[in-house]
Tab-separated table of C-alpha atoms in Angstrom:
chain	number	residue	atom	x	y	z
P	254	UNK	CA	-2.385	16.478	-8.778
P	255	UNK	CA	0.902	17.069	-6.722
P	256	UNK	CA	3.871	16.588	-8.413
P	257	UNK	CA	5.991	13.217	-8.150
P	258	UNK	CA	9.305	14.750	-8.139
P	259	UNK	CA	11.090	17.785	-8.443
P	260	UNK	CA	14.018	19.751	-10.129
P	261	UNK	CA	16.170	18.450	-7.486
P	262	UNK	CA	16.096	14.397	-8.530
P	263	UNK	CA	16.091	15.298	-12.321
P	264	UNK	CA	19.025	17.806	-11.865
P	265	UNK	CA	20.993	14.936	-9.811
P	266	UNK	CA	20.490	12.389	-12.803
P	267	UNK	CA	21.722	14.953	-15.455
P	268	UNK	CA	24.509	15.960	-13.264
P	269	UNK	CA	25.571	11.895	-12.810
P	270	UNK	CA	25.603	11.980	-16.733
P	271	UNK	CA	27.702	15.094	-17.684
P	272	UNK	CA	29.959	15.074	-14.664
P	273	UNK	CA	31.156	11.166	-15.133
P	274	UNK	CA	34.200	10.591	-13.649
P	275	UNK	CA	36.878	7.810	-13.359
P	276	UNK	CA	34.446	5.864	-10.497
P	277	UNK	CA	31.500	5.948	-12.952
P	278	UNK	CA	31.660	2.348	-13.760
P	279	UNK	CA	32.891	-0.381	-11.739
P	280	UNK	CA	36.589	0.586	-11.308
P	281	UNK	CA	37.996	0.581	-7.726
P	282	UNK	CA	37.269	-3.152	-7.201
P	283	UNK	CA	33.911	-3.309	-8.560
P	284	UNK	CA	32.184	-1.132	-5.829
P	285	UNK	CA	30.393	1.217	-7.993
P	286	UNK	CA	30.724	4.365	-9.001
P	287	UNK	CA	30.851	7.655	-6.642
P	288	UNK	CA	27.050	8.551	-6.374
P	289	UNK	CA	26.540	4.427	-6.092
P	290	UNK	CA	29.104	4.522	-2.998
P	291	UNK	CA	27.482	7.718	-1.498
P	292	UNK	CA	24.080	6.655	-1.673
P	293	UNK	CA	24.972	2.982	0.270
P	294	UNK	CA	26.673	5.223	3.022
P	295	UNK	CA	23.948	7.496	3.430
P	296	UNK	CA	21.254	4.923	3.006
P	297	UNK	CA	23.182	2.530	5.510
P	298	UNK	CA	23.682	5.593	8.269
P	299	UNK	CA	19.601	6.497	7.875
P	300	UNK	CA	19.139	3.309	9.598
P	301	UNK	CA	22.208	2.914	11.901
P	302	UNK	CA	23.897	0.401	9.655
P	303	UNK	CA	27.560	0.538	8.594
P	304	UNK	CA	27.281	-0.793	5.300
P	305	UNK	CA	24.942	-0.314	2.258
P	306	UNK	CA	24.776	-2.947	-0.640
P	307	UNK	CA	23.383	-1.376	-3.662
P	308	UNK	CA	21.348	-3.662	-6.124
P	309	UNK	CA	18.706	-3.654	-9.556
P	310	UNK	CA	15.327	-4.768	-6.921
P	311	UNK	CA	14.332	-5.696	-3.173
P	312	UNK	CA	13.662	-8.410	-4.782
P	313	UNK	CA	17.101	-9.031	-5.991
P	314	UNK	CA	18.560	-8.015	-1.904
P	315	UNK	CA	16.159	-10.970	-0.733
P	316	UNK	CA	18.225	-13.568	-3.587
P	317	UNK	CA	21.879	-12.160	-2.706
P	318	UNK	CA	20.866	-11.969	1.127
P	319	UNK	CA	20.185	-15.476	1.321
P	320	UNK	CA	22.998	-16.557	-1.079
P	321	UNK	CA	25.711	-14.521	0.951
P	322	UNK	CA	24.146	-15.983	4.182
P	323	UNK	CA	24.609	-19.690	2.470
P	324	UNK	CA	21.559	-20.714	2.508
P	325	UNK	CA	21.415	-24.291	1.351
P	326	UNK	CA	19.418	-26.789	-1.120
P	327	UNK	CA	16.246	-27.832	0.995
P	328	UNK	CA	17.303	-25.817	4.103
P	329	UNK	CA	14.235	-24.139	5.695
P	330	UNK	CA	13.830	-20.942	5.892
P	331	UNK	CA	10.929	-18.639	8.125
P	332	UNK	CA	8.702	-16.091	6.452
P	333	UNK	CA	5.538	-15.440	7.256
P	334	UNK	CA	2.376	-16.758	5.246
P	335	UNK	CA	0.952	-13.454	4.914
P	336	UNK	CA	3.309	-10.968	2.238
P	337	UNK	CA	4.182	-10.681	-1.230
P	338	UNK	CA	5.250	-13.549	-3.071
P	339	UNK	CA	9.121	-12.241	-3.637
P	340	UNK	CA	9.462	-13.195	-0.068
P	341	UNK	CA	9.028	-16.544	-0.836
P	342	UNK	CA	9.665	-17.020	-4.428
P	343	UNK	CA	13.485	-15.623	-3.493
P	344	UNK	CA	13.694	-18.523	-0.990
P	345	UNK	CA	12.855	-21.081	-3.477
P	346	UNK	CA	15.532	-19.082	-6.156
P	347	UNK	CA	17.989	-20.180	-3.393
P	348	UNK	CA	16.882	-23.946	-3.292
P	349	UNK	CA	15.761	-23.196	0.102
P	350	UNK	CA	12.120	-24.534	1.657
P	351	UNK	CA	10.175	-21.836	3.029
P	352	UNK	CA	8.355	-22.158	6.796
P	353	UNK	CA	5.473	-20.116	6.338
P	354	UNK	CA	4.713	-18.897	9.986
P	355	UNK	CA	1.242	-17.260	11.134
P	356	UNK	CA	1.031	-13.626	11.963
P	357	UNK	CA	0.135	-11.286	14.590
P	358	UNK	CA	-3.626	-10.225	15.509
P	359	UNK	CA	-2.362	-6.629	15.886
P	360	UNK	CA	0.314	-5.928	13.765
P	361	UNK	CA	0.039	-8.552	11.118
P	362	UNK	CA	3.614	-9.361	11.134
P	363	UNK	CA	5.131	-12.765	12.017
P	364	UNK	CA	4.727	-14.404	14.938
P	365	UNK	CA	7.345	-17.024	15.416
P	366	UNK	CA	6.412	-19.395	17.856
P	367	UNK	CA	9.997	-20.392	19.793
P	368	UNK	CA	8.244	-23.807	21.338
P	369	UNK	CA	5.838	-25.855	18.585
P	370	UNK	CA	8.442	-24.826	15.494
P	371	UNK	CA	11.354	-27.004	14.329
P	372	UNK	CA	14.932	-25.242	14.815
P	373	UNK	CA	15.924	-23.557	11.792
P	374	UNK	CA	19.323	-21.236	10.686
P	375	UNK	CA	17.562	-18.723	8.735
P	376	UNK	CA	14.459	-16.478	8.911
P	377	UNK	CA	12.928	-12.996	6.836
P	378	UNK	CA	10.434	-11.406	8.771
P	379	UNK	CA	8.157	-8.862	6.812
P	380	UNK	CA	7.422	-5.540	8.427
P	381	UNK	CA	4.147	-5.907	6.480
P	382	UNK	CA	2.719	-2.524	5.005
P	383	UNK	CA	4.879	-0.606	7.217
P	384	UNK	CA	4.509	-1.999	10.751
P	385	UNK	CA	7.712	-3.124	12.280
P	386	UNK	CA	7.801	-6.344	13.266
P	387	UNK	CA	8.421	-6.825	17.176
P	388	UNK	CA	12.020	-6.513	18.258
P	389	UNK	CA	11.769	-8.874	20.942
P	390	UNK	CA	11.089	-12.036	18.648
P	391	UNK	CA	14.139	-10.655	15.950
P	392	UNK	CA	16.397	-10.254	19.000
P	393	UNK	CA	15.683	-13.432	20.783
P	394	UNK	CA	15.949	-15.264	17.030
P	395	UNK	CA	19.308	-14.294	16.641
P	396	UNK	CA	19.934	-15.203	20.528
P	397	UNK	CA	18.703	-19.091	19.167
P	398	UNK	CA	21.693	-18.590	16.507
P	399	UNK	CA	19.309	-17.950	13.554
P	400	UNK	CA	20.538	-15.611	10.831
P	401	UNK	CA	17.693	-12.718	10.607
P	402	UNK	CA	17.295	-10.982	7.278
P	403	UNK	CA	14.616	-8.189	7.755
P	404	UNK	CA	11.556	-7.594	4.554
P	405	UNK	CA	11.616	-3.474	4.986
P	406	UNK	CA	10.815	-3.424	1.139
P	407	UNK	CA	7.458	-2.134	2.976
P	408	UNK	CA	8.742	-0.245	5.838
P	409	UNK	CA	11.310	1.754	5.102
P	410	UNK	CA	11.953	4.463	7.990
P	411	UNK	CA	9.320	2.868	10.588
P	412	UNK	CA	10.854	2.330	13.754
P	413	UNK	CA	9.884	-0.503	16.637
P	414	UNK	CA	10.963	1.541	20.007
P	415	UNK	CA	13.173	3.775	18.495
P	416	UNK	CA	14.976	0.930	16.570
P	417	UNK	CA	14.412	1.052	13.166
P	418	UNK	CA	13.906	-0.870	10.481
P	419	UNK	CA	16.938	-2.881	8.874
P	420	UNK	CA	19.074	-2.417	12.029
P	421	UNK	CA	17.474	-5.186	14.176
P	422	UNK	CA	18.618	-8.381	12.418
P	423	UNK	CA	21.709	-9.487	10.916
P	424	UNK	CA	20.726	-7.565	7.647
P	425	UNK	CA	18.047	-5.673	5.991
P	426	UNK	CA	16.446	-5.341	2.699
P	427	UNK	CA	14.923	-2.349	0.977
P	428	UNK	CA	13.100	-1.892	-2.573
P	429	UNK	CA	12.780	1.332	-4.668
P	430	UNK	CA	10.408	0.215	-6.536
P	431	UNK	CA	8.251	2.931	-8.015
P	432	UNK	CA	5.345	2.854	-5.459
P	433	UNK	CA	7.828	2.499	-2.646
P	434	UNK	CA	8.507	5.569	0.235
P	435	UNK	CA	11.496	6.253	-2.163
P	436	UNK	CA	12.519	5.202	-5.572
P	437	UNK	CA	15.749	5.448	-8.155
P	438	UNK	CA	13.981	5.765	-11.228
P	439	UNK	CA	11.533	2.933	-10.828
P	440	UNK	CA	13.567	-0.001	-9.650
P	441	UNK	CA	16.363	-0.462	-7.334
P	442	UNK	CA	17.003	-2.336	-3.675
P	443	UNK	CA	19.147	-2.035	-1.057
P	444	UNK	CA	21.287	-4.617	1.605
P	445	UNK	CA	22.348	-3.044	5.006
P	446	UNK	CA	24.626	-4.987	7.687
P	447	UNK	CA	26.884	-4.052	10.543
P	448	UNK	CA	28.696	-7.695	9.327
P	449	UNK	CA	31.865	-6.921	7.199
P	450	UNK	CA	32.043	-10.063	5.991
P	451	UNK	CA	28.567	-10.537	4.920
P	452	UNK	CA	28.601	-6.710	3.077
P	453	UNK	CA	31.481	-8.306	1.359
P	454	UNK	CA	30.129	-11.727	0.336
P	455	UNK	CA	26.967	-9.507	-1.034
P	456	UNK	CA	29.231	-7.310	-3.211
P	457	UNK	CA	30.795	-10.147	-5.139
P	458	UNK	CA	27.653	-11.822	-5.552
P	459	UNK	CA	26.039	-8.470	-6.700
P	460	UNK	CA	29.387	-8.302	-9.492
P	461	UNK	CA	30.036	-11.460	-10.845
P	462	UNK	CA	31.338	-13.005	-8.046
P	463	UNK	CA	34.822	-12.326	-8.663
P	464	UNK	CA	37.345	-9.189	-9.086
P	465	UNK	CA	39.474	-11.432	-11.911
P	466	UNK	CA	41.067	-12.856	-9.380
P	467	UNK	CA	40.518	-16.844	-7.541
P	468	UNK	CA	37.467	-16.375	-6.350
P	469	UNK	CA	34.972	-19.628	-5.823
P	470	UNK	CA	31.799	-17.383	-5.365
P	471	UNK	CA	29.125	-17.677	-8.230
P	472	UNK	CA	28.080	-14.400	-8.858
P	473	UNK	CA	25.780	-12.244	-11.027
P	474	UNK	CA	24.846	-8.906	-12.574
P	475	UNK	CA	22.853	-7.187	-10.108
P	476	UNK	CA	23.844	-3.799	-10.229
P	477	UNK	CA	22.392	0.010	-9.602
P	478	UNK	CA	23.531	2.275	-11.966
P	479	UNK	CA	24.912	5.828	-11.457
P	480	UNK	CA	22.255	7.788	-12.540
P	481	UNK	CA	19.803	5.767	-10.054
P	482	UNK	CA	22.012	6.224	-6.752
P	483	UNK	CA	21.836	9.923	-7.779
P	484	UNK	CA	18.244	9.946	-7.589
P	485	UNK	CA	17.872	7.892	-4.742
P	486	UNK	CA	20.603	10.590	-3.363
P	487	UNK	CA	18.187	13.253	-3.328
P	488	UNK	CA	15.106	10.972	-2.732
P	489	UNK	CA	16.659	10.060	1.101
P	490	UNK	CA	17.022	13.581	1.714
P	491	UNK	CA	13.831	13.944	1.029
P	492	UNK	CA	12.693	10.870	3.307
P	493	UNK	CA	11.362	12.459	6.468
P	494	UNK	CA	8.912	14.440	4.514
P	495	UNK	CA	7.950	12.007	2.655
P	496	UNK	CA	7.527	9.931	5.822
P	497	UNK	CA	5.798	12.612	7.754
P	498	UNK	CA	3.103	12.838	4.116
P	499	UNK	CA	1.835	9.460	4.309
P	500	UNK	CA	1.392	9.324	7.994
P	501	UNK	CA	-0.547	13.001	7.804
P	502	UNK	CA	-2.494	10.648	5.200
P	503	UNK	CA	-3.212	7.309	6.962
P	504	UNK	CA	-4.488	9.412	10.533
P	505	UNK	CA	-6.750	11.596	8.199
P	506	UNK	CA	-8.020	8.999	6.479
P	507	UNK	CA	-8.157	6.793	10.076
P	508	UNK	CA	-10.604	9.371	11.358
P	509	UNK	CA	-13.059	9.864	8.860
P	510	UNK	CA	-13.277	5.528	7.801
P	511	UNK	CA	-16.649	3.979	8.494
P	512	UNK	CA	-17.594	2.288	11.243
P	513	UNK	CA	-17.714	-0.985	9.005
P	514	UNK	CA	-13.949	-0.692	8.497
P	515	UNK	CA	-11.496	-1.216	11.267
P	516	UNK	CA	-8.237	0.922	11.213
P	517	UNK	CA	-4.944	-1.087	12.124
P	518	UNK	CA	-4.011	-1.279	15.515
P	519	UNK	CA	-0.609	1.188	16.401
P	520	UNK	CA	0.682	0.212	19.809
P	521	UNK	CA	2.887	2.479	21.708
P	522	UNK	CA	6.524	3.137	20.336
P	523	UNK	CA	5.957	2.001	16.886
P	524	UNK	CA	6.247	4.488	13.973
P	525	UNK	CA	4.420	3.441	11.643
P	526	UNK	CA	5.900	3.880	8.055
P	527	UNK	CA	1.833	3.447	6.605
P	528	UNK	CA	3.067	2.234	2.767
P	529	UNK	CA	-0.478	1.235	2.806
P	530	UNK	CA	-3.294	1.293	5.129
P	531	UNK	CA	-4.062	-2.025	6.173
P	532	UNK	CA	-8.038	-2.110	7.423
P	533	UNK	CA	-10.332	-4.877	8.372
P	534	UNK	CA	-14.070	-4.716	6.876
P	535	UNK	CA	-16.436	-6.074	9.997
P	536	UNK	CA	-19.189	-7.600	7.731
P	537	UNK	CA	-21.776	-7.697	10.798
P	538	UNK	CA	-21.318	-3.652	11.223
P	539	UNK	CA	-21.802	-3.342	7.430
P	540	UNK	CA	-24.573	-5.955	7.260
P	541	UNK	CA	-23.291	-7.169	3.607
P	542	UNK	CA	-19.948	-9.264	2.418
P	543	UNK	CA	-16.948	-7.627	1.860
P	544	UNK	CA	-16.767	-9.065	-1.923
P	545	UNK	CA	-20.668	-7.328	-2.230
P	546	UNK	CA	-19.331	-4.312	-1.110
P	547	UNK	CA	-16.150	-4.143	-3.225
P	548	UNK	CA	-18.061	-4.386	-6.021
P	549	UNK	CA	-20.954	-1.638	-5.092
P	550	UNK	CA	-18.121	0.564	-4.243
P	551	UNK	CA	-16.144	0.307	-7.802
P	552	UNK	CA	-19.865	1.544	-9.114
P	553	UNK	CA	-20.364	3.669	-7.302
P	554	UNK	CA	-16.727	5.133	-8.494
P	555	UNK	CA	-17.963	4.991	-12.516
P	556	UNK	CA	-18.279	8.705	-12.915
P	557	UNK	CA	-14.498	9.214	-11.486
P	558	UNK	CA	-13.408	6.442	-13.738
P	559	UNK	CA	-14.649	7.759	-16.743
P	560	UNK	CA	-12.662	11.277	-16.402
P	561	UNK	CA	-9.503	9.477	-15.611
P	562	UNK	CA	-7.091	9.805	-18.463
P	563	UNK	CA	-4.530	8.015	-17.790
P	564	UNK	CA	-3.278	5.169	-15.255
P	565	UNK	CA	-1.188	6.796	-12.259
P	566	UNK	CA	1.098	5.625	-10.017
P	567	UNK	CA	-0.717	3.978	-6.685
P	568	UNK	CA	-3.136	6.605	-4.941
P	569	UNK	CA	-5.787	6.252	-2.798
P	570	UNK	CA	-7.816	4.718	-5.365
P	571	UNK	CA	-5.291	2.860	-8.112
P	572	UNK	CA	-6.485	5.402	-10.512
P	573	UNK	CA	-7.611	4.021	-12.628
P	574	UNK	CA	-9.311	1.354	-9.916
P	575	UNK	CA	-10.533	1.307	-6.838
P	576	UNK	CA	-9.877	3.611	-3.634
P	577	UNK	CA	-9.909	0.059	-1.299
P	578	UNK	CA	-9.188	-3.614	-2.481
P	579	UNK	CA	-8.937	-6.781	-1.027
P	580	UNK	CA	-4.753	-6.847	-0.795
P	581	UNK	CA	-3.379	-9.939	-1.070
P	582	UNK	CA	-6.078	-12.727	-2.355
P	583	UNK	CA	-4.462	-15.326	-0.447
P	584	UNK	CA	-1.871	-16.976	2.120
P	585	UNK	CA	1.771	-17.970	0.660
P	586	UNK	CA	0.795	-21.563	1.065
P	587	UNK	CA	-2.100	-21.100	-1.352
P	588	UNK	CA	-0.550	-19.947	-4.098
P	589	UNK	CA	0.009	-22.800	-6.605
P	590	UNK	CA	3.701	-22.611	-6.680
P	591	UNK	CA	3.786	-23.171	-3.104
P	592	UNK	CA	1.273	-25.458	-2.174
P	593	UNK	CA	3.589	-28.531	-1.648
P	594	UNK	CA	5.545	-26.415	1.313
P	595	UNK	CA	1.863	-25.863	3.140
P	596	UNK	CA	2.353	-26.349	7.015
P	597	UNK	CA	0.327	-29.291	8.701
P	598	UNK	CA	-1.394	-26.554	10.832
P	599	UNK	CA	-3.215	-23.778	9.401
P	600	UNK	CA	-2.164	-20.487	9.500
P	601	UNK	CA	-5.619	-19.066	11.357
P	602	UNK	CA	-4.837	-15.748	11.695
P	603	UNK	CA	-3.539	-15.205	8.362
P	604	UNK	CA	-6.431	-16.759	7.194
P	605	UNK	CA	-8.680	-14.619	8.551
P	606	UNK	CA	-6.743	-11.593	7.748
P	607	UNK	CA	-7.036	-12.459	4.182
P	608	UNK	CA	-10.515	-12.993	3.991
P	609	UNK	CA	-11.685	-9.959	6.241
P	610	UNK	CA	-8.427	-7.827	5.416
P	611	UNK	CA	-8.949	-3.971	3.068
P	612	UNK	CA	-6.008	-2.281	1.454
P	613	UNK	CA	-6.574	1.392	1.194
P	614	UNK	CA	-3.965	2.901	-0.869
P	615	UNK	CA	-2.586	6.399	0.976
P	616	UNK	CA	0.213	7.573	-1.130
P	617	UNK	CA	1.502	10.804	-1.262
P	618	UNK	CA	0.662	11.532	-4.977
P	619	UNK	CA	-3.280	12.895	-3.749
P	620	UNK	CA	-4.553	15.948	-2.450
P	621	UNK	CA	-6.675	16.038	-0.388
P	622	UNK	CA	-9.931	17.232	-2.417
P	623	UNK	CA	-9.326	13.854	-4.102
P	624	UNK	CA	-8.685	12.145	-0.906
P	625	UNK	CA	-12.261	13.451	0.339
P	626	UNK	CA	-14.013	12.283	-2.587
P	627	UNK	CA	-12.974	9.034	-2.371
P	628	UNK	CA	-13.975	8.585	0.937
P	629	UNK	CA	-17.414	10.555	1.258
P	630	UNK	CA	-18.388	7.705	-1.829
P	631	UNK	CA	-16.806	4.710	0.263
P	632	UNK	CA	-19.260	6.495	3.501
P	633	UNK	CA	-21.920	6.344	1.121
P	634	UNK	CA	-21.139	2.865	0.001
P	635	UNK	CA	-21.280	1.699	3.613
P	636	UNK	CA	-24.946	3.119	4.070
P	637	UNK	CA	-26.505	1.428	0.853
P	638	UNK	CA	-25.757	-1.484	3.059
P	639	UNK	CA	-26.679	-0.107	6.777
P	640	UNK	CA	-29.200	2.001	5.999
């Protein structure tokens, strides 16, 4: 098993504890304390941003995005029907209605469509499992005078023609989650912006809303601690390895998949930032169901099951789980919650991603002896069926 982290990220934590100085708290007009204000820098410069917003979640960046932004009661606002829920559930947290919006064949990102969609002021496009969405659509939405925020809580690093992630729109948002590129300790998010104002609005929303003073902003308690920015600190440092691991993953495991599952397609000038491997299972190749197959290849997987321990952060396989799963079960506009918002026209390509899409899990916790087990019992899952 290769170790999560190192001296380096525990040493930074301790350090953040015993060398507490006046900045530790929120002195200094609520900005943080001194590793908090490092770490937005830093963070903010990575992707050619001027200003970092540290908060508790990505999930938290999409609420105080949209809040800073104004987004009003029963305003729409564009994401796409394929991601995870906090995309949408954060719109809803902000009164807004969300416009779910089909994806791309290739990429699986959004695919705004400019002529058949009602004008709107506000959109989040996902760079969906690490696969930057395409800069001409982001630039030509804020041409049209909508206000872009960009989903890298999957991304983080990947770059679209040398632009990267988070520098496109009019902000971006990043997660630390734990199975994230990076983390700070488990949870954490981060805003970036070249807008003053908007960094600004986003700090007093992130604090309360107000430095005791008039201030008409609601705000809340949505900060990072110390001891987290110090983490992250070392973490980003660490980013371009860490980058440069999961790609060596995802084009190993690219060349050795079965013919019954379909690699995504990486067009020229993107880096991909491969969070997770996003695959398609061709059922006519493997002559059998993708649910079928799922289930024969968990089986199959029994023996590796039964020495496992312990749970582990994401791997190839969830361990304890399965080396490939479905991903998400369903589009946005399935989900309970937000059926009522479902578009008059199906989303078809979404549609189809979900019910042909695989999720192969490449993280950077796995060597590669466990990397090749998985997949020589996924190859010999594949030929119970072809055979």
């Amino acid at each position: 098993m290769i170790e999560r982290f190192g001296k380096e990220e525990i040493n930074a934590v301790t350090n953040s504890i015993k060398n507490a100085s006046f900045l530790s708290g929120y002195t200094n007009k609520y900005l943080g304390g001194e590793e908090i204000q490092k770490f937005e820098e830093e963070f903010a410069k990575y992707h050619d941003c001027r200003y970092g917003i540290a908060v508790n979640s990505g999930t938290t960046a999409l609420f105080v995005a949209q809040k800073s932004v104004g987004v009003k009661p029963k305003e729409k606002v564009a994401v796409p029907c394929v991601t995870f829920t906090a995309t949408t559930s954060q719109v809803l947290a902000c009164n807004g209605i969300p416009l779910f919006i089909d994806i791309d064949k290739l990429s699986y990102c959004m695919n705004y469509d400019f002529d058949n969609n009602s004008p709107i002021k506000y959109a989040i496009p996902v760079h969906l499992l690490g696969h930057p969405c395409k800069y001409e659509m982001i630039t030509r939405m804020k041409k049209e005078y909508i206000f872009v925020i960009e989903d890298c809580a999957q991304a983080m690093g990947a770059k679209y023609k040398g632009k990267v992630v988070g520098s496109m729109g009019d902000c971006g948002i990043f997660s630390f989650q734990e199975t994230k590129h990076i983390t700070t300790l488990g949870e954490g998010g981060m805003i970036i912006t070249n807008n003053e104002e908007f960094a600004e609005k986003c700090r007093r929303i992130r604090n309360h809303g107000e430095y005791y003073k008039d201030d008409s902003m609601v705000g809340y308690n949505f900060r990072m601690t110390e001891a987290q920015a110090a983490f992250g600190r070392v973490q980003l440092r660490k980013l371009d390895k860490i980058l440069k691991t999961f790609r060596d993953n995802a084009g190993y495991i690219i060349r050795k998949l079965p013919d019954a599952i379909t690699p995504p397609v990486i067009s020229k000038g993107i880096e991909h930032s491969f969070l997770i491997l996003g695959c398609r299972f061709n059922e006519k190749i493997a002559k059998t169901d993708r649910t079928t197959f799922l289930n024969k290849l968990t089986k199959n997987r029994k023996k590796i099951l039964e020495n496992e321990s312990q749970s582990d952060i994401k791997g190839i396989n969830f361990r304890p789980g399965k080396i490939i799963g479905a991903g998400y079960r369903s589009v946005q506009y399935e989900i309970p919650l937000y059926k009522k918002y479902a578009p008059k026209k199906k989303c078809i390509v979404g549609e189809d991603f979900i019910k042909h899409g695989l999720f192969i899990d490449i993280h950077r916790w796995r060597t590669k002896e466990e990397i090749n087990e998985e997949l020589a019992i996924m190859e010999n899952t594949v030929r119970e069926f072809t055979s």
